[in-house]
CSV table of C-alpha atoms and ligand atoms in Angstrom, one decimal:
chain,number,residue,atom,x,y,z
A,251,MET,CA,37.0,4.3,24.2
A,252,ASP,CA,37.8,2.5,20.9
A,253,PHE,CA,35.0,0.7,19.1
A,254,SER,CA,36.9,-2.6,19.5
A,255,ASP,CA,36.8,-2.0,23.3
A,256,ARG,CA,33.1,-1.1,23.2
A,257,ILE,CA,32.1,-4.2,21.4
A,258,GLN,CA,33.9,-6.3,24.0
A,259,ARG,CA,31.4,-4.9,26.6
A,260,VAL,CA,28.4,-6.3,24.7
A,261,GLU,CA,26.8,-9.8,25.3
A,262,PRO,CA,25.0,-11.8,22.6
A,263,SER,CA,21.2,-11.5,22.9
A,264,ALA,CA,19.8,-13.8,25.7
A,265,THR,CA,16.4,-14.1,23.9
A,266,LEU,CA,18.1,-15.4,20.7
A,267,ALA,CA,20.3,-17.7,22.8
A,268,ILE,CA,17.2,-19.4,24.4
A,269,SER,CA,15.4,-19.6,21.0
A,270,SER,CA,18.4,-21.3,19.4
A,271,LEU,CA,18.7,-23.8,22.3
A,272,ALA,CA,15.0,-24.5,21.9
A,273,SER,CA,15.5,-25.0,18.1
A,274,GLU,CA,18.3,-27.5,18.8
A,275,LEU,CA,16.0,-29.6,21.0
A,276,GLU,CA,13.3,-29.4,18.4
A,277,ALA,CA,15.7,-30.6,15.7
A,278,ASP,CA,16.3,-33.7,18.0
A,279,GLY,CA,12.5,-34.3,17.9
A,280,VAL,CA,11.6,-32.8,21.2
A,281,ASP,CA,8.2,-31.0,21.4
A,282,VAL,CA,9.2,-27.7,22.8
A,283,ILE,CA,6.6,-25.1,23.7
A,284,ASP,CA,8.4,-21.9,22.8
A,285,LEU,CA,7.2,-19.0,25.1
A,286,SER,CA,10.5,-17.1,24.6
A,287,VAL,CA,9.8,-15.4,21.3
A,288,GLY,CA,8.7,-11.8,20.8
A,289,GLU,CA,6.9,-12.6,17.6
A,290,PRO,CA,3.1,-12.6,17.0
A,291,ASP,CA,2.0,-16.1,15.9
A,292,PHE,CA,-0.4,-14.6,13.3
A,293,PRO,CA,0.0,-14.3,9.5
A,294,THR,CA,0.7,-10.9,8.0
A,295,PRO,CA,-2.7,-9.6,6.8
A,296,ALA,CA,-3.4,-10.9,3.3
A,297,ASN,CA,-3.9,-7.4,1.7
A,298,VAL,CA,-0.4,-6.4,2.9
A,299,VAL,CA,1.1,-9.5,1.3
A,300,ASP,CA,-0.9,-8.7,-1.9
A,301,ALA,CA,0.4,-5.1,-1.8
A,302,ALA,CA,4.0,-6.3,-1.7
A,303,GLU,CA,3.4,-8.7,-4.6
A,304,THR,CA,1.8,-5.9,-6.6
A,305,ALA,CA,4.7,-3.5,-5.8
A,306,MET,CA,7.2,-6.1,-7.0
A,307,GLU,CA,5.2,-6.7,-10.2
A,308,GLU,CA,5.1,-3.0,-10.8
A,309,GLY,CA,8.9,-3.0,-10.7
A,310,HIS,CA,9.5,-1.4,-7.2
A,311,THR,CA,12.5,-3.5,-6.8
A,312,GLY,CA,15.3,-0.9,-7.1
A,313,TYR,CA,17.0,1.2,-4.4
A,314,PRO,CA,14.4,3.2,-2.5
A,315,PRO,CA,15.2,6.8,-1.4
A,316,SER,CA,17.5,6.6,1.6
A,317,LYS,CA,15.1,8.1,4.1
A,318,GLY,CA,12.2,6.0,2.8
A,319,VAL,CA,9.7,6.1,-0.1
A,320,PRO,CA,7.7,9.3,0.1
A,321,GLU,CA,4.3,7.5,0.1
A,322,LEU,CA,5.3,5.6,3.3
A,323,ARG,CA,6.9,8.6,5.0
A,324,GLU,CA,3.7,10.6,4.3
A,325,ALA,CA,1.5,7.7,5.6
A,326,ILE,CA,3.6,7.4,8.8
A,327,ALA,CA,3.4,11.2,9.3
A,328,ALA,CA,-0.4,11.0,8.8
A,329,LYS,CA,-0.7,8.2,11.4
A,330,LEU,CA,1.4,10.2,13.9
A,331,GLN,CA,-0.7,13.3,13.3
A,332,ASP,CA,-3.8,11.2,14.0
A,333,ASP,CA,-2.2,10.3,17.3
A,334,GLY,CA,-1.7,14.0,18.1
A,335,LEU,CA,2.0,14.2,17.1
A,336,PRO,CA,2.9,17.1,14.8
A,337,TYR,CA,5.4,15.2,12.6
A,338,GLU,CA,5.6,15.8,8.9
A,339,ALA,CA,7.1,13.4,6.3
A,340,ASP,CA,10.4,15.3,6.6
A,341,ASN,CA,10.6,14.3,10.3
A,342,VAL,CA,10.5,10.5,9.4
A,343,ILE,CA,13.3,8.1,8.5
A,344,VAL,CA,12.1,4.6,7.5
A,345,THR,CA,14.4,1.9,8.7
A,346,PRO,CA,14.7,-1.9,8.3
A,347,GLY,CA,13.0,-2.5,11.6
A,348,ALA,CA,12.6,-0.5,14.8
A,349,LYS,CA,15.8,-2.0,16.1
A,350,GLN,CA,17.8,-0.1,13.4
A,351,ALA,CA,15.9,3.1,14.2
A,352,LEU,CA,16.9,2.7,17.9
A,353,TYR,CA,20.5,1.9,16.9
A,354,GLU,CA,20.8,5.0,14.7
A,355,THR,CA,19.2,7.2,17.4
A,356,VAL,CA,21.5,6.0,20.1
A,357,GLN,CA,24.5,6.4,17.9
A,358,THR,CA,23.4,9.9,17.0
A,359,VAL,CA,22.6,11.1,20.5
A,360,VAL,CA,25.2,9.4,22.7
A,361,ASP,CA,28.9,10.2,22.9
A,362,ASP,CA,31.7,8.5,24.7
A,363,GLY,CA,31.1,8.8,28.5
A,364,ASP,CA,27.5,10.1,28.2
A,365,GLU,CA,25.0,8.9,30.8
A,366,VAL,CA,22.0,7.0,29.6
A,367,VAL,CA,19.1,6.1,32.0
A,368,LEU,CA,17.2,2.8,31.5
A,369,LEU,CA,14.0,1.7,33.3
A,370,ASP,CA,14.7,-1.8,34.3
A,371,PRO,CA,13.6,-4.4,33.3
A,372,ALA,CA,14.4,-3.1,29.9
A,373,TRP,CA,14.5,-4.7,26.4
A,374,VAL,CA,17.9,-6.5,26.0
A,375,SER,CA,19.3,-4.5,23.1
A,376,TYR,CA,19.1,-1.0,24.7
A,377,GLU,CA,22.1,-1.9,27.0
A,378,ALA,CA,24.1,-3.2,24.0
A,379,MET,CA,23.3,-0.2,21.9
A,380,VAL,CA,24.4,2.3,24.6
A,381,LYS,CA,27.6,0.3,25.2
A,382,LEU,CA,28.4,0.3,21.5
A,383,ALA,CA,28.0,4.1,21.5
A,384,GLY,CA,30.4,4.4,24.4
A,385,GLY,CA,27.7,5.5,26.9
A,386,ASP,CA,27.5,4.7,30.6
A,387,LEU,CA,24.3,3.1,31.9
A,388,ASN,CA,22.4,4.3,35.0
A,389,ARG,CA,19.5,1.9,35.7
A,390,VAL,CA,16.3,2.5,37.7
A,391,ASP,CA,14.7,-0.6,38.9
A,392,LEU,CA,10.9,-0.8,38.6
A,393,ALA,CA,10.7,-4.4,39.9
A,394,PRO,CA,10.0,-3.2,43.6
A,395,HIS,CA,7.1,-1.2,42.2
A,396,ASP,CA,5.4,-4.1,40.4
A,397,PHE,CA,7.0,-2.8,37.2
A,398,LYS,CA,5.0,0.4,37.3
A,399,LEU,CA,6.7,3.7,36.6
A,400,GLU,CA,4.4,6.1,38.5
A,401,PRO,CA,5.5,4.8,42.0
A,402,ALA,CA,9.1,4.8,40.8
A,403,LEU,CA,9.2,8.5,39.9
A,404,ASP,CA,11.1,9.4,43.0
A,405,ASP,CA,13.8,6.8,42.2
A,406,LEU,CA,13.9,8.2,38.6
A,407,SER,CA,14.2,11.8,40.0
A,408,ALA,CA,17.1,10.7,42.2
A,409,ALA,CA,18.8,8.9,39.2
A,410,VAL,CA,18.7,11.7,36.6
A,411,SER,CA,20.8,15.0,36.7
A,412,ASP,CA,22.1,17.6,34.3
A,413,ASP,CA,24.7,15.0,33.3
A,414,THR,CA,22.0,12.7,31.9
A,415,GLU,CA,22.0,12.7,28.1
A,416,LEU,CA,19.4,10.2,27.2
A,417,LEU,CA,16.5,8.3,28.8
A,418,ILE,CA,14.8,5.4,27.1
A,419,VAL,CA,11.1,4.8,27.7
A,420,ASN,CA,9.3,1.8,26.3
A,421,SER,CA,5.5,1.6,26.9
A,422,PRO,CA,3.9,-0.9,26.6
A,423,SER,CA,7.0,-2.5,27.9
A,424,ASN,CA,9.0,-5.5,26.7
A,425,PRO,CA,9.5,-7.5,29.0
A,426,THR,CA,6.9,-6.6,31.5
A,427,GLY,CA,3.8,-5.7,29.5
A,428,ALA,CA,3.4,-2.6,31.7
A,429,VAL,CA,1.6,0.5,30.1
A,430,TYR,CA,2.8,3.6,31.9
A,431,SER,CA,0.1,5.9,33.2
A,432,ASP,CA,-0.2,9.5,32.0
A,433,ALA,CA,0.9,10.7,35.5
A,434,ALA,CA,4.1,8.6,35.1
A,435,LEU,CA,4.8,10.1,31.6
A,436,GLU,CA,4.1,13.6,32.9
A,437,GLY,CA,6.7,12.9,35.6
A,438,VAL,CA,9.2,11.8,33.0
A,439,ARG,CA,8.4,15.0,31.1
A,440,ASP,CA,9.0,17.2,34.1
A,441,LEU,CA,12.4,15.6,34.7
A,442,ALA,CA,13.4,15.7,31.1
A,443,VAL,CA,12.6,19.4,30.8
A,444,GLU,CA,14.2,20.2,34.1
A,445,HIS,CA,17.5,18.5,33.2
A,446,ASP,CA,17.4,19.0,29.4
A,447,ILE,CA,17.3,15.2,28.7
A,448,THR,CA,16.7,13.7,25.3
A,449,VAL,CA,14.1,10.9,25.4
A,450,ILE,CA,13.6,7.9,23.1
A,451,SER,CA,10.0,6.7,23.2
A,452,ASP,CA,9.9,3.2,21.9
A,453,GLU,CA,6.3,2.6,21.0
A,454,ILE,CA,6.5,-0.7,19.1
A,455,TYR,CA,3.8,-2.3,21.2
A,456,GLU,CA,1.5,0.8,21.1
A,457,ARG,CA,-1.3,-1.0,19.2
A,458,ILE,CA,-1.3,-4.0,21.6
A,459,THR,CA,-3.1,-2.9,24.7
A,460,TYR,CA,-6.0,-4.3,26.7
A,461,GLY,CA,-8.2,-1.3,27.6
A,462,ALA,CA,-5.3,0.9,28.8
A,463,GLU,CA,-4.7,4.3,27.2
A,464,CYS,CA,-1.2,4.4,25.7
A,465,THR,CA,0.0,8.0,25.5
A,466,SER,CA,2.7,9.0,23.1
A,467,LEU,CA,5.4,11.0,25.0
A,468,ALA,CA,5.9,13.6,22.3
A,469,THR,CA,2.3,14.7,22.7
A,470,LEU,CA,3.1,16.2,26.1
A,471,ASP,CA,4.0,19.9,26.4
A,472,GLY,CA,7.7,20.4,26.2
A,473,MET,CA,8.4,16.9,24.8
A,474,TYR,CA,8.2,17.2,21.0
A,475,GLU,CA,11.5,19.0,20.7
A,476,ARG,CA,13.4,16.5,22.9
A,477,THR,CA,11.7,13.2,21.9
A,478,ILE,CA,12.6,10.6,19.3
A,479,THR,CA,9.5,8.5,18.6
A,480,VAL,CA,10.4,4.9,17.4
A,481,ASN,CA,7.9,2.5,16.1
A,482,GLY,CA,7.6,-0.4,13.6
A,483,PHE,CA,5.4,-2.9,11.8
A,484,SER,CA,6.7,-6.1,13.3
A,485,LYS,CA,4.3,-6.5,16.2
A,486,ALA,CA,1.1,-4.7,15.3
A,487,TYR,CA,0.9,-6.1,11.8
A,488,SER,CA,2.7,-9.4,12.4
A,489,MET,CA,5.5,-8.4,10.0
A,490,THR,CA,8.6,-9.4,12.0
A,491,GLY,CA,10.5,-10.8,9.0
A,492,TRP,CA,9.7,-7.9,6.7
A,493,ARG,CA,12.0,-5.6,8.6
A,494,LEU,CA,10.1,-2.3,8.6
A,495,GLY,CA,10.3,0.4,11.2
A,496,TYR,CA,10.9,4.1,11.6
A,497,LEU,CA,12.0,7.0,13.8
A,498,ALA,CA,10.3,10.4,13.9
A,499,ALA,CA,12.1,13.4,15.4
A,500,PRO,CA,12.7,17.1,15.1
A,501,GLU,CA,14.5,18.0,11.8
A,502,GLU,CA,17.9,18.7,13.4
A,503,LEU,CA,18.1,15.1,14.8
A,504,VAL,CA,16.7,13.6,11.6
A,505,SER,CA,19.4,15.3,9.5
A,506,GLN,CA,22.2,13.9,11.7
A,507,ALA,CA,20.7,10.4,11.9
A,508,ALA,CA,20.1,10.4,8.2
A,509,LYS,CA,23.8,10.6,7.5
A,510,LEU,CA,24.5,7.5,9.6
A,511,HIS,CA,21.4,5.8,8.0
A,512,SER,CA,22.5,6.6,4.4
A,513,HIS,CA,26.0,5.3,4.9
A,514,SER,CA,25.0,2.1,6.6
A,515,VAL,CA,21.6,0.6,5.6
A,516,SER,CA,20.0,2.8,2.8
A,517,SER,CA,16.5,2.2,4.1
A,518,ALA,CA,14.2,-0.8,4.1
A,519,THR,CA,13.4,-2.9,1.0
A,520,ASN,CA,11.5,-0.9,-1.6
A,521,PHE,CA,8.4,-3.1,-2.1
A,522,VAL,CA,8.2,-3.8,1.6
A,523,GLN,CA,7.8,-0.1,2.2
A,524,ARG,CA,4.9,0.1,-0.3
A,525,ALA,CA,3.2,-2.8,1.6
A,526,GLY,CA,3.8,-0.8,4.8
A,527,VAL,CA,1.4,1.9,3.4
A,528,GLU,CA,-1.3,-0.7,3.1
A,529,ALA,CA,-0.6,-2.0,6.6
A,530,LEU,CA,-1.0,1.5,8.0
A,531,ARG,CA,-4.2,2.2,6.1
A,532,ASN,CA,-6.2,-1.0,5.8
A,533,THR,CA,-5.6,-3.5,8.6
A,534,GLU,CA,-7.9,-2.3,11.4
A,535,ASP,CA,-9.8,-5.6,11.6
A,536,ASP,CA,-6.7,-7.7,11.6
A,537,VAL,CA,-5.1,-5.8,14.4
A,538,SER,CA,-8.3,-5.9,16.5
A,539,GLU,CA,-8.6,-9.7,16.0
A,540,MET,CA,-5.0,-10.2,17.0
A,541,VAL,CA,-5.3,-8.0,20.0
A,542,GLU,CA,-8.5,-9.7,21.1
A,543,ALA,CA,-6.7,-13.1,20.9
A,544,PHE,CA,-3.8,-11.8,23.0
A,545,HIS,CA,-6.2,-10.4,25.5
A,546,GLU,CA,-7.9,-13.8,25.9
A,547,ARG,CA,-4.6,-15.5,26.3
A,548,ARG,CA,-3.3,-13.0,28.9
A,549,ASP,CA,-6.5,-13.5,31.0
A,550,ARG,CA,-6.2,-17.3,30.7
A,551,LEU,CA,-2.5,-17.3,31.6
A,552,VAL,CA,-2.9,-15.0,34.5
A,553,ALA,CA,-5.8,-17.1,35.8
A,554,LEU,CA,-3.9,-20.4,35.4
A,555,LEU,CA,-0.8,-19.0,37.2
A,556,LYS,CA,-3.0,-17.8,40.0
A,557,GLN,CA,-4.5,-21.3,40.4
A,558,HIS,CA,-1.0,-22.5,41.0
A,559,GLY,CA,-0.2,-19.7,43.5
A,560,VAL,CA,1.8,-17.5,41.1
A,561,ASP,CA,0.9,-13.8,41.1
A,562,ALA,CA,2.3,-12.3,37.9
A,563,GLY,CA,0.1,-9.2,38.0
A,564,THR,CA,-2.1,-8.3,35.0
A,565,PRO,CA,-0.1,-6.3,32.5
A,566,ASP,CA,-2.0,-4.0,30.2
A,567,GLY,CA,-0.1,-4.4,27.0
A,568,ALA,CA,2.3,-6.2,24.7
A,569,PHE,CA,2.2,-10.0,24.9
A,570,TYR,CA,4.6,-10.6,27.8
A,571,LEU,CA,4.4,-11.5,31.5
A,572,MET,CA,7.1,-11.6,34.1
A,573,ILE,CA,6.7,-14.5,36.4
A,574,PRO,CA,8.5,-14.6,39.7
A,575,VAL,CA,10.7,-17.8,39.7
A,576,ALA,CA,13.8,-18.9,41.6
A,577,GLU,CA,16.5,-16.5,42.7
A,578,ASP,CA,18.7,-18.1,40.0
A,579,ASP,CA,16.4,-17.4,37.1
A,580,GLN,CA,19.0,-18.5,34.6
A,581,GLN,CA,18.9,-22.0,36.2
A,582,TRP,CA,15.1,-22.0,36.4
A,583,CYS,CA,14.9,-21.2,32.6
A,584,GLU,CA,17.4,-24.0,31.8
A,585,ASP,CA,15.4,-26.4,34.0
A,586,ALA,CA,12.1,-25.3,32.3
A,587,LEU,CA,13.6,-26.0,28.9
A,588,GLU,CA,15.3,-29.3,29.8
A,589,GLN,CA,12.7,-30.8,32.1
A,590,ALA,CA,9.4,-29.3,30.9
A,591,HIS,CA,10.5,-28.5,27.4
A,592,VAL,CA,9.1,-24.9,27.8
A,593,ALA,CA,11.3,-22.1,26.6
A,594,THR,CA,11.2,-18.8,28.5
A,595,VAL,CA,13.8,-16.0,29.0
A,596,PRO,CA,15.6,-15.3,32.2
A,597,GLY,CA,14.6,-12.0,33.8
A,598,SER,CA,18.3,-11.2,34.5
A,599,ALA,CA,18.8,-10.7,30.8
A,600,PHE,CA,16.5,-7.7,31.1
A,601,GLY,CA,17.9,-6.5,34.5
A,602,ALA,CA,15.2,-8.3,36.6
A,603,PRO,CA,16.8,-11.3,38.3
A,604,GLY,CA,14.4,-13.7,40.0
A,605,TYR,CA,11.9,-13.5,37.1
A,606,ALA,CA,11.3,-15.3,33.8
A,607,ARG,CA,9.7,-13.6,30.8
A,608,VAL,CA,6.9,-15.5,29.3
A,609,SER,CA,5.6,-14.5,25.8
A,610,TYR,CA,2.0,-15.5,25.1
A,611,ALA,CA,2.5,-15.4,21.4
A,612,ALA,CA,1.4,-19.0,21.3
A,613,ASN,CA,-2.1,-20.5,21.0
A,614,LEU,CA,-4.3,-21.1,24.1
A,615,GLU,CA,-3.8,-24.9,24.0
A,616,ARG,CA,0.0,-24.6,24.0
A,617,ILE,CA,-0.1,-22.0,26.8
A,618,GLU,CA,-2.3,-24.3,28.9
A,619,GLU,CA,0.0,-27.3,28.2
A,620,ALA,CA,3.1,-25.2,29.1
A,621,VAL,CA,1.7,-24.3,32.5
A,622,GLU,CA,0.7,-28.0,33.1
A,623,ARG,CA,4.2,-29.1,32.2
A,624,LEU,CA,5.9,-26.5,34.5
A,625,VAL,CA,3.6,-27.6,37.3
A,626,GLU,CA,4.4,-31.3,36.7
A,627,SER,CA,8.1,-30.5,36.7
A,628,ASP,CA,7.7,-28.8,40.1
A,629,LEU,CA,8.8,-25.5,38.6
A,630,LEU,CA,5.6,-23.7,39.5
B,159,LIG,N1,11.8,-2.4,20.7
B,159,LIG,C1,11.3,-3.4,21.5
B,159,LIG,C2,10.9,-3.0,22.9
B,159,LIG,C3,11.2,-4.7,21.0
B,159,LIG,O1,10.7,-5.7,21.8
B,159,LIG,C4,11.6,-5.0,19.7
B,159,LIG,C5,11.6,-6.4,19.2
B,159,LIG,O2,11.4,-7.3,19.9
B,159,LIG,C6,12.1,-4.0,18.9
B,159,LIG,C7,12.2,-2.7,19.5
B,159,LIG,C8,12.6,-4.2,17.5
B,159,LIG,O3,11.6,-4.4,16.7
B,159,LIG,P1,11.8,-4.6,15.1
B,159,LIG,O4,11.4,-6.0,14.8
B,159,LIG,O5,10.9,-3.6,14.4
B,159,LIG,O6,13.2,-4.4,14.8
């Protein structure tokens, strides 16, 4: 399939579409409560901002090495080693955001007609990335299993075969907030080894959990050689606009992906990468404070929804919740925006019709008001 045909198969991002609709209303003076965004509402830690300023003053404003500045690649490898992953700096490519790392990985691994398995509901860009690479999607629906992976392992086993090239796993999950259990990840490992499947482990929400253990797939026996671990700074350090992420993988994959990387983006901004070293090393308190705040909001939102008869489960990570809404979730989200002035994202954008994704990256007062408005508009 030609690239021009592949791009025809891709839809614009549904999350961005809702956000821009919300911005239009706001520009007209409407007070919109935006629960559609995947962006922590906390400032980047001050010492990280200072580190970027210092790096600029010190003249780190030129092209960085394509795979990333050595100090950051070493700091990332050290972090991964602390997590039990045997990556060295040579296994790491620094990218302008995890999205770019995912794009490069999918382009490197997937050929025209290759089968890629997604666990639905799945983050919106996976589907687009696979389609751009010419891959064919095979989707396993976790919705009937309360978005948990462990009870869906039989379905996953039925879906994969020796024809499966790639499986994408995202725990904690966007959009469900689910953190997959060790037994679930071991099940993934068994299937990946049996059918020789490459696995992307998207761990961008790994620091944002509420008591649940978040195991990194590449730590499991048999997984290091077939896993590409993707992570970034956007969520844990509230650095969405800085555009900093990375992939870590065995050297063979890194050397292939590095070619695509060097001819397309040439790494993330030099002084941003130097600030990334500070983020990895000296932000423990900031991350804990943010996670505590998210935890409190999750509990409050779950309780408020329950009061109004909505059972949205209690997800263990990220800052999202899927709420069951009308069958036509697109219409429900449009009504929520137009009538209650609350922005959410239709579940069908993630492969989960009948749900809306709510992000609790907004303060408690706004979350409480959003629920009140949805109830007043008879939407809950
Ligand atoms: N992976 C998932 C699951 C995400 O939710 C996002 C952003 O929303 C990304 C990757 C991309 O993150 P980044 O801002 O680092 O590009």
